[in-house]
């Protein structure tokens, strides 16, 4: 008995799954706004903390609101001795994305409000996650190298503290570039990890479960993992002089080129010029233009021959490398930022919830009798 095939939107391409007031992607102008503000303007005018507040509260903070928000988050940076013990027992070669996914799940068990999924409690849990994630990423990274964790410092900004717990004291222009990257990574409508977080929330599960699942989704190289893949690719290319030939070989093999293409933006990604500007600044500060020069050759050839534009991961990868972060930390940095967008979506989904449960069109065998074990 054959059924007509329903209209299947594989990959949910072009499907509107809900309304949202958090961010807007405008593919026709390659632009992105958070709560109505263009991301590139937020990068020039605001700190990452102001943008986190904006995403969670729908308006930019006043000075007093910002001070209170910063104080709330900064006071929660330390992670528990129990979590530190667990982190020390992680396999030393574990990928930092697996480490932070596990650490966030653990934080859910020890959160003082783990059983309270009310909106005020979820907001407080989100602030604790934002505060503690950098400490956990850094502690796991250092434990993998046999080093003790560095205590977070509430006196510092989010970006300064993130660097400090890695034992880094960067120059102001490096901190600015880092902050810009956090702002650009903070939110991006119904991407795979955000939709994962919303789906988990739709079952009325808690925010730690939603964020843990979001981290799992972000790790994949078609999503957040692309920023790491970009840097591996740039190293493999080996410099601007080899870039054209390297890319031709990729084309011959019909292989993906990491950091290019986007499900929504087809003629450019508004975050790319801003991140590229700051990555170029990093190259100047560090005095190493190899990676950005290589990037330029790759981007020009991709556009000319494939008409495919770079996405945010393309400049973010070399920017983080030039800032001195180990490559496996690039996607965890994305987590430290995107937790703001995920939490905003968790709150929005819970406030007007309906269980997310699509249908599948069955194409397996017709119903048949179960043969006994000795007759199979
Ligand atoms: C992001 C991505 C998953 C979007 O996928 P999508 O919306 O399903 O787009 P499609 O895979 O349908 O791409 C359309 C065409 O462009 C090609 N294409 C897209 N991105 C490409 C890339 N990075 N390298 C080479 N070809 C690419 C596809 O092969 C496809 O060609 P075809 O029509 O001849 O089959 C995809 O562009 C990709 O894998 N990019 C690399 C990973 C990456 O940078 N991810 C970060 C995303 S922010």
Short mmCIF file of C-alpha atoms and ligand atoms in Angstrom, two decimals:
data_model
loop_
_atom_site.label_atom_id
_atom_site.label_comp_id
_atom_site.label_asym_id
_atom_site.label_seq_id
_atom_site.Cartn_x
_atom_site.Cartn_y
_atom_site.Cartn_z
CA UNK A 1 0.00 0.00 0.00
CA UNK A 2 1.91 3.03 -1.19
CA UNK A 3 1.18 6.47 0.22
CA UNK A 4 1.72 9.76 -1.51
CA UNK A 5 4.99 11.34 -0.42
CA UNK A 6 4.28 14.46 1.63
CA UNK A 7 6.22 17.64 0.95
CA UNK A 8 9.37 16.98 2.99
CA UNK A 9 11.64 19.90 3.88
CA UNK A 10 14.86 17.97 4.34
CA UNK A 11 17.13 19.86 6.72
CA UNK A 12 14.02 21.97 7.52
CA UNK A 13 15.18 24.27 4.72
CA UNK A 14 12.90 27.28 4.45
CA UNK A 15 10.65 26.19 7.34
CA UNK A 16 9.44 28.83 9.81
CA UNK A 17 9.17 26.89 13.09
CA UNK A 18 8.09 29.75 15.40
CA UNK A 19 8.20 33.50 15.95
CA UNK A 20 11.07 35.15 17.83
CA UNK A 21 11.95 38.69 18.95
CA UNK A 22 15.62 37.99 19.69
CA UNK A 23 17.46 38.39 16.41
CA UNK A 24 16.75 38.84 12.73
CA UNK A 25 18.72 37.63 9.73
CA UNK A 26 18.13 39.58 6.53
CA UNK A 27 19.70 37.52 3.74
CA UNK A 28 18.75 40.06 1.06
CA UNK A 29 21.04 42.66 2.72
CA UNK A 30 23.34 40.12 4.44
CA UNK A 31 22.52 41.76 7.74
CA UNK A 32 21.86 40.61 11.28
CA UNK A 33 20.27 42.48 14.18
CA UNK A 34 20.00 41.60 17.86
CA UNK A 35 16.78 43.04 19.30
CA UNK A 36 16.80 45.53 16.44
CA UNK A 37 20.44 46.65 16.63
CA UNK A 38 22.87 45.83 13.80
CA UNK A 39 25.62 43.52 15.07
CA UNK A 40 28.38 45.60 13.51
CA UNK A 41 27.12 48.66 15.43
CA UNK A 42 26.97 46.68 18.67
CA UNK A 43 30.58 45.60 18.06
CA UNK A 44 31.77 49.20 17.83
CA UNK A 45 29.59 50.69 20.61
CA UNK A 46 29.15 47.98 23.23
CA UNK A 47 30.93 45.41 25.34
CA UNK A 48 30.00 41.73 25.24
CA UNK A 49 28.36 42.12 28.68
CA UNK A 50 26.04 44.84 27.33
CA UNK A 51 25.07 42.56 24.45
CA UNK A 52 24.41 39.64 26.83
CA UNK A 53 22.13 41.94 28.83
CA UNK A 54 20.42 43.06 25.63
CA UNK A 55 19.73 39.50 24.50
CA UNK A 56 18.25 38.55 27.87
CA UNK A 57 16.31 41.74 28.56
CA UNK A 58 15.38 43.03 25.08
CA UNK A 59 16.89 46.49 25.77
CA UNK A 60 20.45 47.77 26.24
CA UNK A 61 21.31 48.35 29.89
CA UNK A 62 21.67 51.72 31.59
CA UNK A 63 24.93 52.24 33.50
CA UNK A 64 23.26 51.14 36.74
CA UNK A 65 21.66 48.07 35.14
CA UNK A 66 24.99 47.11 33.57
CA UNK A 67 26.83 47.47 36.88
CA UNK A 68 24.26 45.24 38.62
CA UNK A 69 24.39 42.65 35.80
CA UNK A 70 28.20 42.61 35.79
CA UNK A 71 28.27 42.21 39.56
CA UNK A 72 25.79 39.30 39.42
CA UNK A 73 27.77 37.45 36.74
CA UNK A 74 31.25 38.23 38.09
CA UNK A 75 30.31 36.90 41.56
CA UNK A 76 29.48 33.49 40.04
CA UNK A 77 32.72 32.81 38.15
CA UNK A 78 34.28 30.27 40.51
CA UNK A 79 33.47 26.62 39.84
CA UNK A 80 32.95 24.17 42.70
CA UNK A 81 35.71 21.96 44.14
CA UNK A 82 33.55 18.96 43.14
CA UNK A 83 33.49 20.08 39.49
CA UNK A 84 37.22 20.78 39.59
CA UNK A 85 37.81 17.22 40.84
CA UNK A 86 35.67 15.79 38.03
CA UNK A 87 37.48 17.94 35.46
CA UNK A 88 40.87 16.68 36.71
CA UNK A 89 39.64 13.12 36.03
CA UNK A 90 38.65 13.86 32.41
CA UNK A 91 40.88 12.04 29.88
CA UNK A 92 43.74 14.45 29.29
CA UNK A 93 43.33 14.24 25.54
CA UNK A 94 39.55 14.88 25.67
CA UNK A 95 38.31 17.46 23.19
CA UNK A 96 37.55 20.71 25.06
CA UNK A 97 34.02 20.68 23.56
CA UNK A 98 33.39 17.30 25.20
CA UNK A 99 34.87 18.67 28.42
CA UNK A 100 32.65 21.76 28.52
CA UNK A 101 29.57 19.74 27.51
CA UNK A 102 30.20 17.40 30.45
CA UNK A 103 31.04 20.25 32.84
CA UNK A 104 27.80 22.10 32.00
CA UNK A 105 25.82 18.91 32.57
CA UNK A 106 27.54 18.54 35.96
CA UNK A 107 26.77 22.19 36.81
CA UNK A 108 23.11 21.31 36.29
CA UNK A 109 23.22 18.70 39.03
CA UNK A 110 24.85 20.99 41.56
CA UNK A 111 22.96 24.19 40.72
CA UNK A 112 21.11 25.37 43.86
CA UNK A 113 17.96 25.88 41.77
CA UNK A 114 18.22 22.75 39.63
CA UNK A 115 14.60 21.75 40.33
CA UNK A 116 13.12 25.21 39.70
CA UNK A 117 12.32 25.89 36.04
CA UNK A 118 10.47 29.15 36.65
CA UNK A 119 11.61 32.07 34.50
CA UNK A 120 13.33 33.98 37.36
CA UNK A 121 15.27 30.83 38.37
CA UNK A 122 16.15 30.09 34.72
CA UNK A 123 17.52 33.62 34.36
CA UNK A 124 19.68 33.18 37.48
CA UNK A 125 20.88 29.80 36.20
CA UNK A 126 21.73 31.40 32.84
CA UNK A 127 23.84 34.05 34.62
CA UNK A 128 25.67 31.32 36.55
CA UNK A 129 26.33 29.42 33.32
CA UNK A 130 27.64 32.53 31.58
CA UNK A 131 29.95 33.17 34.54
CA UNK A 132 31.23 29.64 35.07
CA UNK A 133 31.70 28.36 31.51
CA UNK A 134 35.03 30.19 30.92
CA UNK A 135 36.36 28.88 34.26
CA UNK A 136 35.41 25.32 33.33
CA UNK A 137 36.87 25.55 29.80
CA UNK A 138 40.15 26.92 31.18
CA UNK A 139 40.34 24.45 34.09
CA UNK A 140 39.86 21.49 31.71
CA UNK A 141 42.44 22.87 29.29
CA UNK A 142 44.98 23.39 32.04
CA UNK A 143 44.24 20.02 33.68
CA UNK A 144 44.97 18.38 30.31
CA UNK A 145 48.43 19.96 30.49
CA UNK A 146 48.94 18.95 34.13
CA UNK A 147 48.45 22.54 35.34
CA UNK A 148 46.38 23.78 38.29
CA UNK A 149 43.38 26.04 37.52
CA UNK A 150 43.76 29.80 37.79
CA UNK A 151 41.11 31.39 40.00
CA UNK A 152 38.75 33.72 38.12
CA UNK A 153 38.78 37.35 39.19
CA UNK A 154 35.52 39.29 39.69
CA UNK A 155 37.36 42.59 39.19
CA UNK A 156 37.87 41.93 35.50
CA UNK A 157 35.56 42.18 32.52
CA UNK A 158 34.24 38.98 30.94
CA UNK A 159 36.84 39.10 28.16
CA UNK A 160 39.75 39.98 30.47
CA UNK A 161 38.78 37.22 32.88
CA UNK A 162 38.45 34.70 30.04
CA UNK A 163 42.04 35.39 29.06
CA UNK A 164 43.24 35.57 32.65
CA UNK A 165 42.01 32.07 33.53
CA UNK A 166 44.14 30.83 30.62
CA UNK A 167 47.13 32.64 32.12
CA UNK A 168 47.08 35.30 29.39
CA UNK A 169 47.25 39.07 29.86
CA UNK A 170 46.51 40.42 26.39
CA UNK A 171 47.01 43.93 25.01
CA UNK A 172 43.91 46.17 24.79
CA UNK A 173 43.58 45.69 21.00
CA UNK A 174 43.59 41.91 21.48
CA UNK A 175 40.91 42.20 24.15
CA UNK A 176 38.80 44.36 21.85
CA UNK A 177 39.09 41.83 19.02
CA UNK A 178 38.17 39.04 21.43
CA UNK A 179 35.14 40.98 22.68
CA UNK A 180 34.03 41.65 19.09
CA UNK A 181 34.22 37.94 18.33
CA UNK A 182 32.06 37.19 21.38
CA UNK A 183 29.47 39.73 20.25
CA UNK A 184 29.39 38.29 16.73
CA UNK A 185 29.05 34.73 17.99
CA UNK A 186 26.40 35.51 20.62
CA UNK A 187 23.22 34.87 18.66
CA UNK A 188 21.98 33.76 15.24
CA UNK A 189 18.25 32.91 15.10
CA UNK A 190 17.23 29.23 14.71
CA UNK A 191 20.63 27.72 13.90
CA UNK A 192 21.16 24.02 14.72
CA UNK A 193 22.40 24.41 18.31
CA UNK A 194 19.83 27.06 19.23
CA UNK A 195 17.03 25.01 17.76
CA UNK A 196 18.35 22.02 19.71
CA UNK A 197 18.19 24.08 22.92
CA UNK A 198 14.63 25.19 22.09
CA UNK A 199 13.59 21.62 21.30
CA UNK A 200 14.88 20.36 24.66
CA UNK A 201 13.14 23.29 26.39
CA UNK A 202 9.89 22.44 24.61
CA UNK A 203 9.69 19.22 26.66
CA UNK A 204 9.82 21.42 29.78
CA UNK A 205 13.32 20.15 30.59
CA UNK A 206 15.73 22.50 32.39
CA UNK A 207 18.17 25.05 30.97
CA UNK A 208 21.27 22.98 31.80
CA UNK A 209 19.89 20.13 29.69
CA UNK A 210 19.09 22.53 26.86
CA UNK A 211 22.55 24.10 26.92
CA UNK A 212 24.30 20.73 27.21
CA UNK A 213 22.44 19.60 24.08
CA UNK A 214 23.23 22.91 22.37
CA UNK A 215 26.94 22.38 23.02
CA UNK A 216 26.71 18.86 21.56
CA UNK A 217 25.14 20.31 18.39
CA UNK A 218 27.67 23.14 18.15
CA UNK A 219 30.64 20.77 18.09
CA UNK A 220 29.95 19.51 14.58
CA UNK A 221 32.14 20.84 11.75
CA UNK A 222 29.09 21.95 9.76
CA UNK A 223 28.27 24.29 12.68
CA UNK A 224 30.61 25.76 15.33
CA UNK A 225 33.39 23.27 14.77
CA UNK A 226 34.09 25.04 11.48
CA UNK A 227 36.24 27.72 13.18
CA UNK A 228 38.70 25.02 14.26
CA UNK A 229 38.51 23.31 10.87
CA UNK A 230 39.34 26.65 9.18
CA UNK A 231 42.59 26.99 11.09
CA UNK A 232 43.60 23.38 10.41
CA UNK A 233 42.87 24.11 6.74
CA UNK A 234 44.97 27.31 6.71
CA UNK A 235 47.88 25.42 8.26
CA UNK A 236 47.50 22.63 5.71
CA UNK A 237 47.49 25.14 2.84
CA UNK A 238 50.82 26.43 4.13
CA UNK A 239 50.76 30.06 2.96
CA UNK A 240 49.32 32.39 0.31
CA UNK A 241 51.55 31.09 -2.48
CA UNK A 242 50.05 27.60 -2.18
CA UNK A 243 46.42 28.67 -1.69
CA UNK A 244 45.20 28.65 -5.30
CA UNK A 245 46.68 25.26 -6.08
CA UNK A 246 45.43 23.79 -2.79
CA UNK A 247 41.91 25.02 -3.48
CA UNK A 248 41.93 23.66 -7.05
CA UNK A 249 42.69 20.21 -5.63
CA UNK A 250 39.74 20.59 -3.22
CA UNK A 251 37.52 21.51 -6.15
CA UNK A 252 38.78 18.44 -8.09
CA UNK A 253 37.73 16.24 -5.16
CA UNK A 254 34.42 18.10 -4.77
CA UNK A 255 35.38 18.54 -1.11
CA UNK A 256 33.88 21.07 1.29
CA UNK A 257 35.98 24.12 2.04
CA UNK A 258 35.53 24.97 5.69
CA UNK A 259 34.40 28.46 6.67
CA UNK A 260 32.47 28.96 3.42
CA UNK A 261 28.80 28.78 2.64
CA UNK A 262 25.77 29.34 4.80
CA UNK A 263 22.26 27.95 5.03
CA UNK A 264 20.71 31.42 5.16
CA UNK A 265 23.23 33.91 3.73
CA UNK A 266 23.91 33.15 0.10
CA UNK A 267 25.58 36.43 -0.93
CA UNK A 268 27.69 37.21 2.14
CA UNK A 269 27.58 37.22 5.95
CA UNK A 270 27.39 40.65 7.62
CA UNK A 271 29.57 39.45 10.49
CA UNK A 272 32.48 38.66 8.20
CA UNK A 273 33.73 42.21 7.38
CA UNK A 274 33.76 43.16 11.07
CA UNK A 275 35.57 40.01 12.18
CA UNK A 276 37.99 40.25 9.25
CA UNK A 277 38.87 43.84 10.22
CA UNK A 278 39.75 42.71 13.74
CA UNK A 279 41.57 39.58 12.53
CA UNK A 280 43.69 41.84 10.29
CA UNK A 281 44.45 43.97 13.35
CA UNK A 282 45.54 40.84 15.20
CA UNK A 283 47.85 39.97 12.33
CA UNK A 284 49.43 43.42 12.64
CA UNK A 285 49.76 43.24 16.43
CA UNK A 286 51.35 39.78 16.26
CA UNK A 287 53.40 40.63 13.15
CA UNK A 288 52.27 37.53 11.25
CA UNK A 289 50.25 38.14 8.10
CA UNK A 290 50.57 34.60 6.68
CA UNK A 291 47.12 33.42 7.72
CA UNK A 292 45.18 36.49 6.66
CA UNK A 293 47.05 36.65 3.34
CA UNK A 294 46.25 32.98 2.75
CA UNK A 295 42.62 33.63 3.69
CA UNK A 296 42.35 36.47 1.17
CA UNK A 297 43.55 34.25 -1.70
CA UNK A 298 41.16 31.43 -0.73
CA UNK A 299 38.17 33.80 -0.40
CA UNK A 300 38.84 35.44 -3.77
CA UNK A 301 39.07 32.10 -5.58
CA UNK A 302 35.99 30.66 -3.80
CA UNK A 303 33.97 33.68 -4.89
CA UNK A 304 35.31 33.77 -8.45
CA UNK A 305 34.98 30.07 -9.19
CA UNK A 306 32.15 28.88 -6.92
CA UNK A 307 30.34 32.09 -6.03
CA UNK A 308 30.43 31.01 -2.37
CA UNK A 309 31.13 33.58 0.37
CA UNK A 310 32.94 33.05 3.68
CA UNK A 311 31.02 32.77 6.95
CA UNK A 312 32.00 34.11 10.40
CA UNK A 313 34.14 31.07 11.19
CA UNK A 314 36.51 31.94 8.35
CA UNK A 315 38.01 35.09 9.95
CA UNK A 316 37.33 33.95 13.54
CA UNK A 317 39.60 30.89 13.20
CA UNK A 318 42.79 32.82 12.34
CA UNK A 319 41.82 35.62 14.76
CA UNK A 320 41.77 33.20 17.71
CA UNK A 321 44.98 31.57 16.49
CA UNK A 322 46.69 34.97 16.35
CA UNK A 323 45.36 35.70 19.86
CA UNK A 324 47.34 32.66 20.99
CA UNK A 325 44.53 30.19 21.71
CA UNK A 326 45.11 26.50 20.95
CA UNK A 327 42.91 25.39 18.02
CA UNK A 328 40.66 22.99 20.03
CA UNK A 329 39.62 25.98 22.17
CA UNK A 330 38.02 27.92 19.31
CA UNK A 331 34.61 26.23 19.47
CA UNK A 332 34.53 26.34 23.30
CA UNK A 333 35.06 30.13 23.04
CA UNK A 334 32.00 30.11 20.74
CA UNK A 335 30.13 28.26 23.54
CA UNK A 336 31.15 30.91 26.11
CA UNK A 337 29.52 33.51 23.87
CA UNK A 338 26.55 31.60 22.37
CA UNK A 339 25.30 30.60 25.83
CA UNK A 340 23.78 34.10 25.85
CA UNK A 341 21.74 33.46 22.69
CA UNK A 342 20.82 29.91 23.76
CA UNK A 343 19.57 31.16 27.14
CA UNK A 344 17.53 33.93 25.49
CA UNK A 345 15.87 31.29 23.30
CA UNK A 346 15.29 28.93 26.24
CA UNK A 347 13.48 31.76 28.05
CA UNK A 348 11.50 32.71 24.93
CA UNK A 349 10.53 29.10 24.15
CA UNK A 350 9.41 28.40 27.74
CA UNK A 351 7.35 31.59 27.88
CA UNK A 352 5.11 30.47 24.99
CA UNK A 353 5.75 26.77 24.74
CA UNK A 354 4.43 24.03 22.52
CA UNK A 355 6.15 20.64 22.37
CA UNK A 356 8.28 20.47 19.21
CA UNK A 357 7.44 17.20 17.50
CA UNK A 358 7.61 17.00 13.69
CA UNK A 359 6.48 14.04 11.59
CA UNK A 360 8.48 11.56 9.54
CA UNK A 361 7.34 9.94 6.31
CA UNK A 362 7.94 6.19 6.71
CA UNK A 363 9.71 4.49 3.79
CA UNK A 364 10.64 1.15 5.45
CA UNK A 365 9.08 -2.31 4.93
CA UNK A 366 5.33 -2.87 5.07
CA UNK A 367 3.95 -4.42 8.25
CA UNK A 368 5.04 -8.11 8.46
CA UNK A 369 4.90 -11.05 10.90
CA UNK A 370 7.75 -11.46 13.42
CA UNK A 371 9.58 -14.76 12.58
CA UNK A 372 10.58 -16.85 15.62
CA UNK A 373 14.32 -16.71 16.45
CA UNK A 374 15.21 -20.17 14.99
CA UNK A 375 13.50 -19.41 11.68
CA UNK A 376 15.42 -16.18 10.84
C1 LIG B 1 27.09 25.78 6.10
C2 LIG B 1 26.61 24.69 5.17
C3 LIG B 1 26.39 23.40 6.00
C4 LIG B 1 25.28 25.11 4.52
O1 LIG B 1 24.79 23.99 3.89
P1 LIG B 1 23.46 24.03 2.98
O2 LIG B 1 22.61 25.18 3.30
O3 LIG B 1 22.85 22.67 3.09
O4 LIG B 1 24.05 24.34 1.56
P2 LIG B 1 24.32 23.28 0.45
O5 LIG B 1 25.11 22.15 1.03
O6 LIG B 1 23.00 22.95 -0.17
O7 LIG B 1 25.22 24.09 -0.56
C5 LIG B 1 24.80 24.49 -1.85
C6 LIG B 1 25.89 24.16 -2.85
O8 LIG B 1 27.10 24.86 -2.48
C7 LIG B 1 28.14 23.94 -2.23
N1 LIG B 1 28.84 24.36 -1.02
C8 LIG B 1 28.28 24.94 0.06
N2 LIG B 1 29.21 25.19 0.97
C9 LIG B 1 30.37 24.77 0.45
C10 LIG B 1 31.69 24.77 0.92
N3 LIG B 1 31.98 25.23 2.15
N4 LIG B 1 32.66 24.25 0.14
C11 LIG B 1 32.36 23.77 -1.08
N5 LIG B 1 31.12 23.76 -1.58
C12 LIG B 1 30.15 24.26 -0.83
C13 LIG B 1 27.45 22.61 -1.97
O9 LIG B 1 28.31 21.53 -2.28
C14 LIG B 1 26.29 22.69 -2.89
O10 LIG B 1 26.71 22.41 -4.18
P3 LIG B 1 25.77 21.55 -5.18
O11 LIG B 1 24.53 22.37 -5.34
O12 LIG B 1 26.60 21.43 -6.41
O13 LIG B 1 25.52 20.25 -4.49
C15 LIG B 1 27.63 24.42 4.06
O14 LIG B 1 27.82 25.62 3.34
C16 LIG B 1 28.95 23.90 4.59
O15 LIG B 1 29.08 22.68 4.82
N6 LIG B 1 29.96 24.79 4.82
C17 LIG B 1 31.24 24.38 5.37
C18 LIG B 1 31.17 24.26 6.89
C19 LIG B 1 31.08 25.61 7.55
O16 LIG B 1 31.82 26.52 7.28
N7 LIG B 1 30.16 25.67 8.52
C20 LIG B 1 29.93 26.88 9.30
C21 LIG B 1 28.57 27.41 9.02
S1 LIG B 1 28.31 28.98 9.77
#
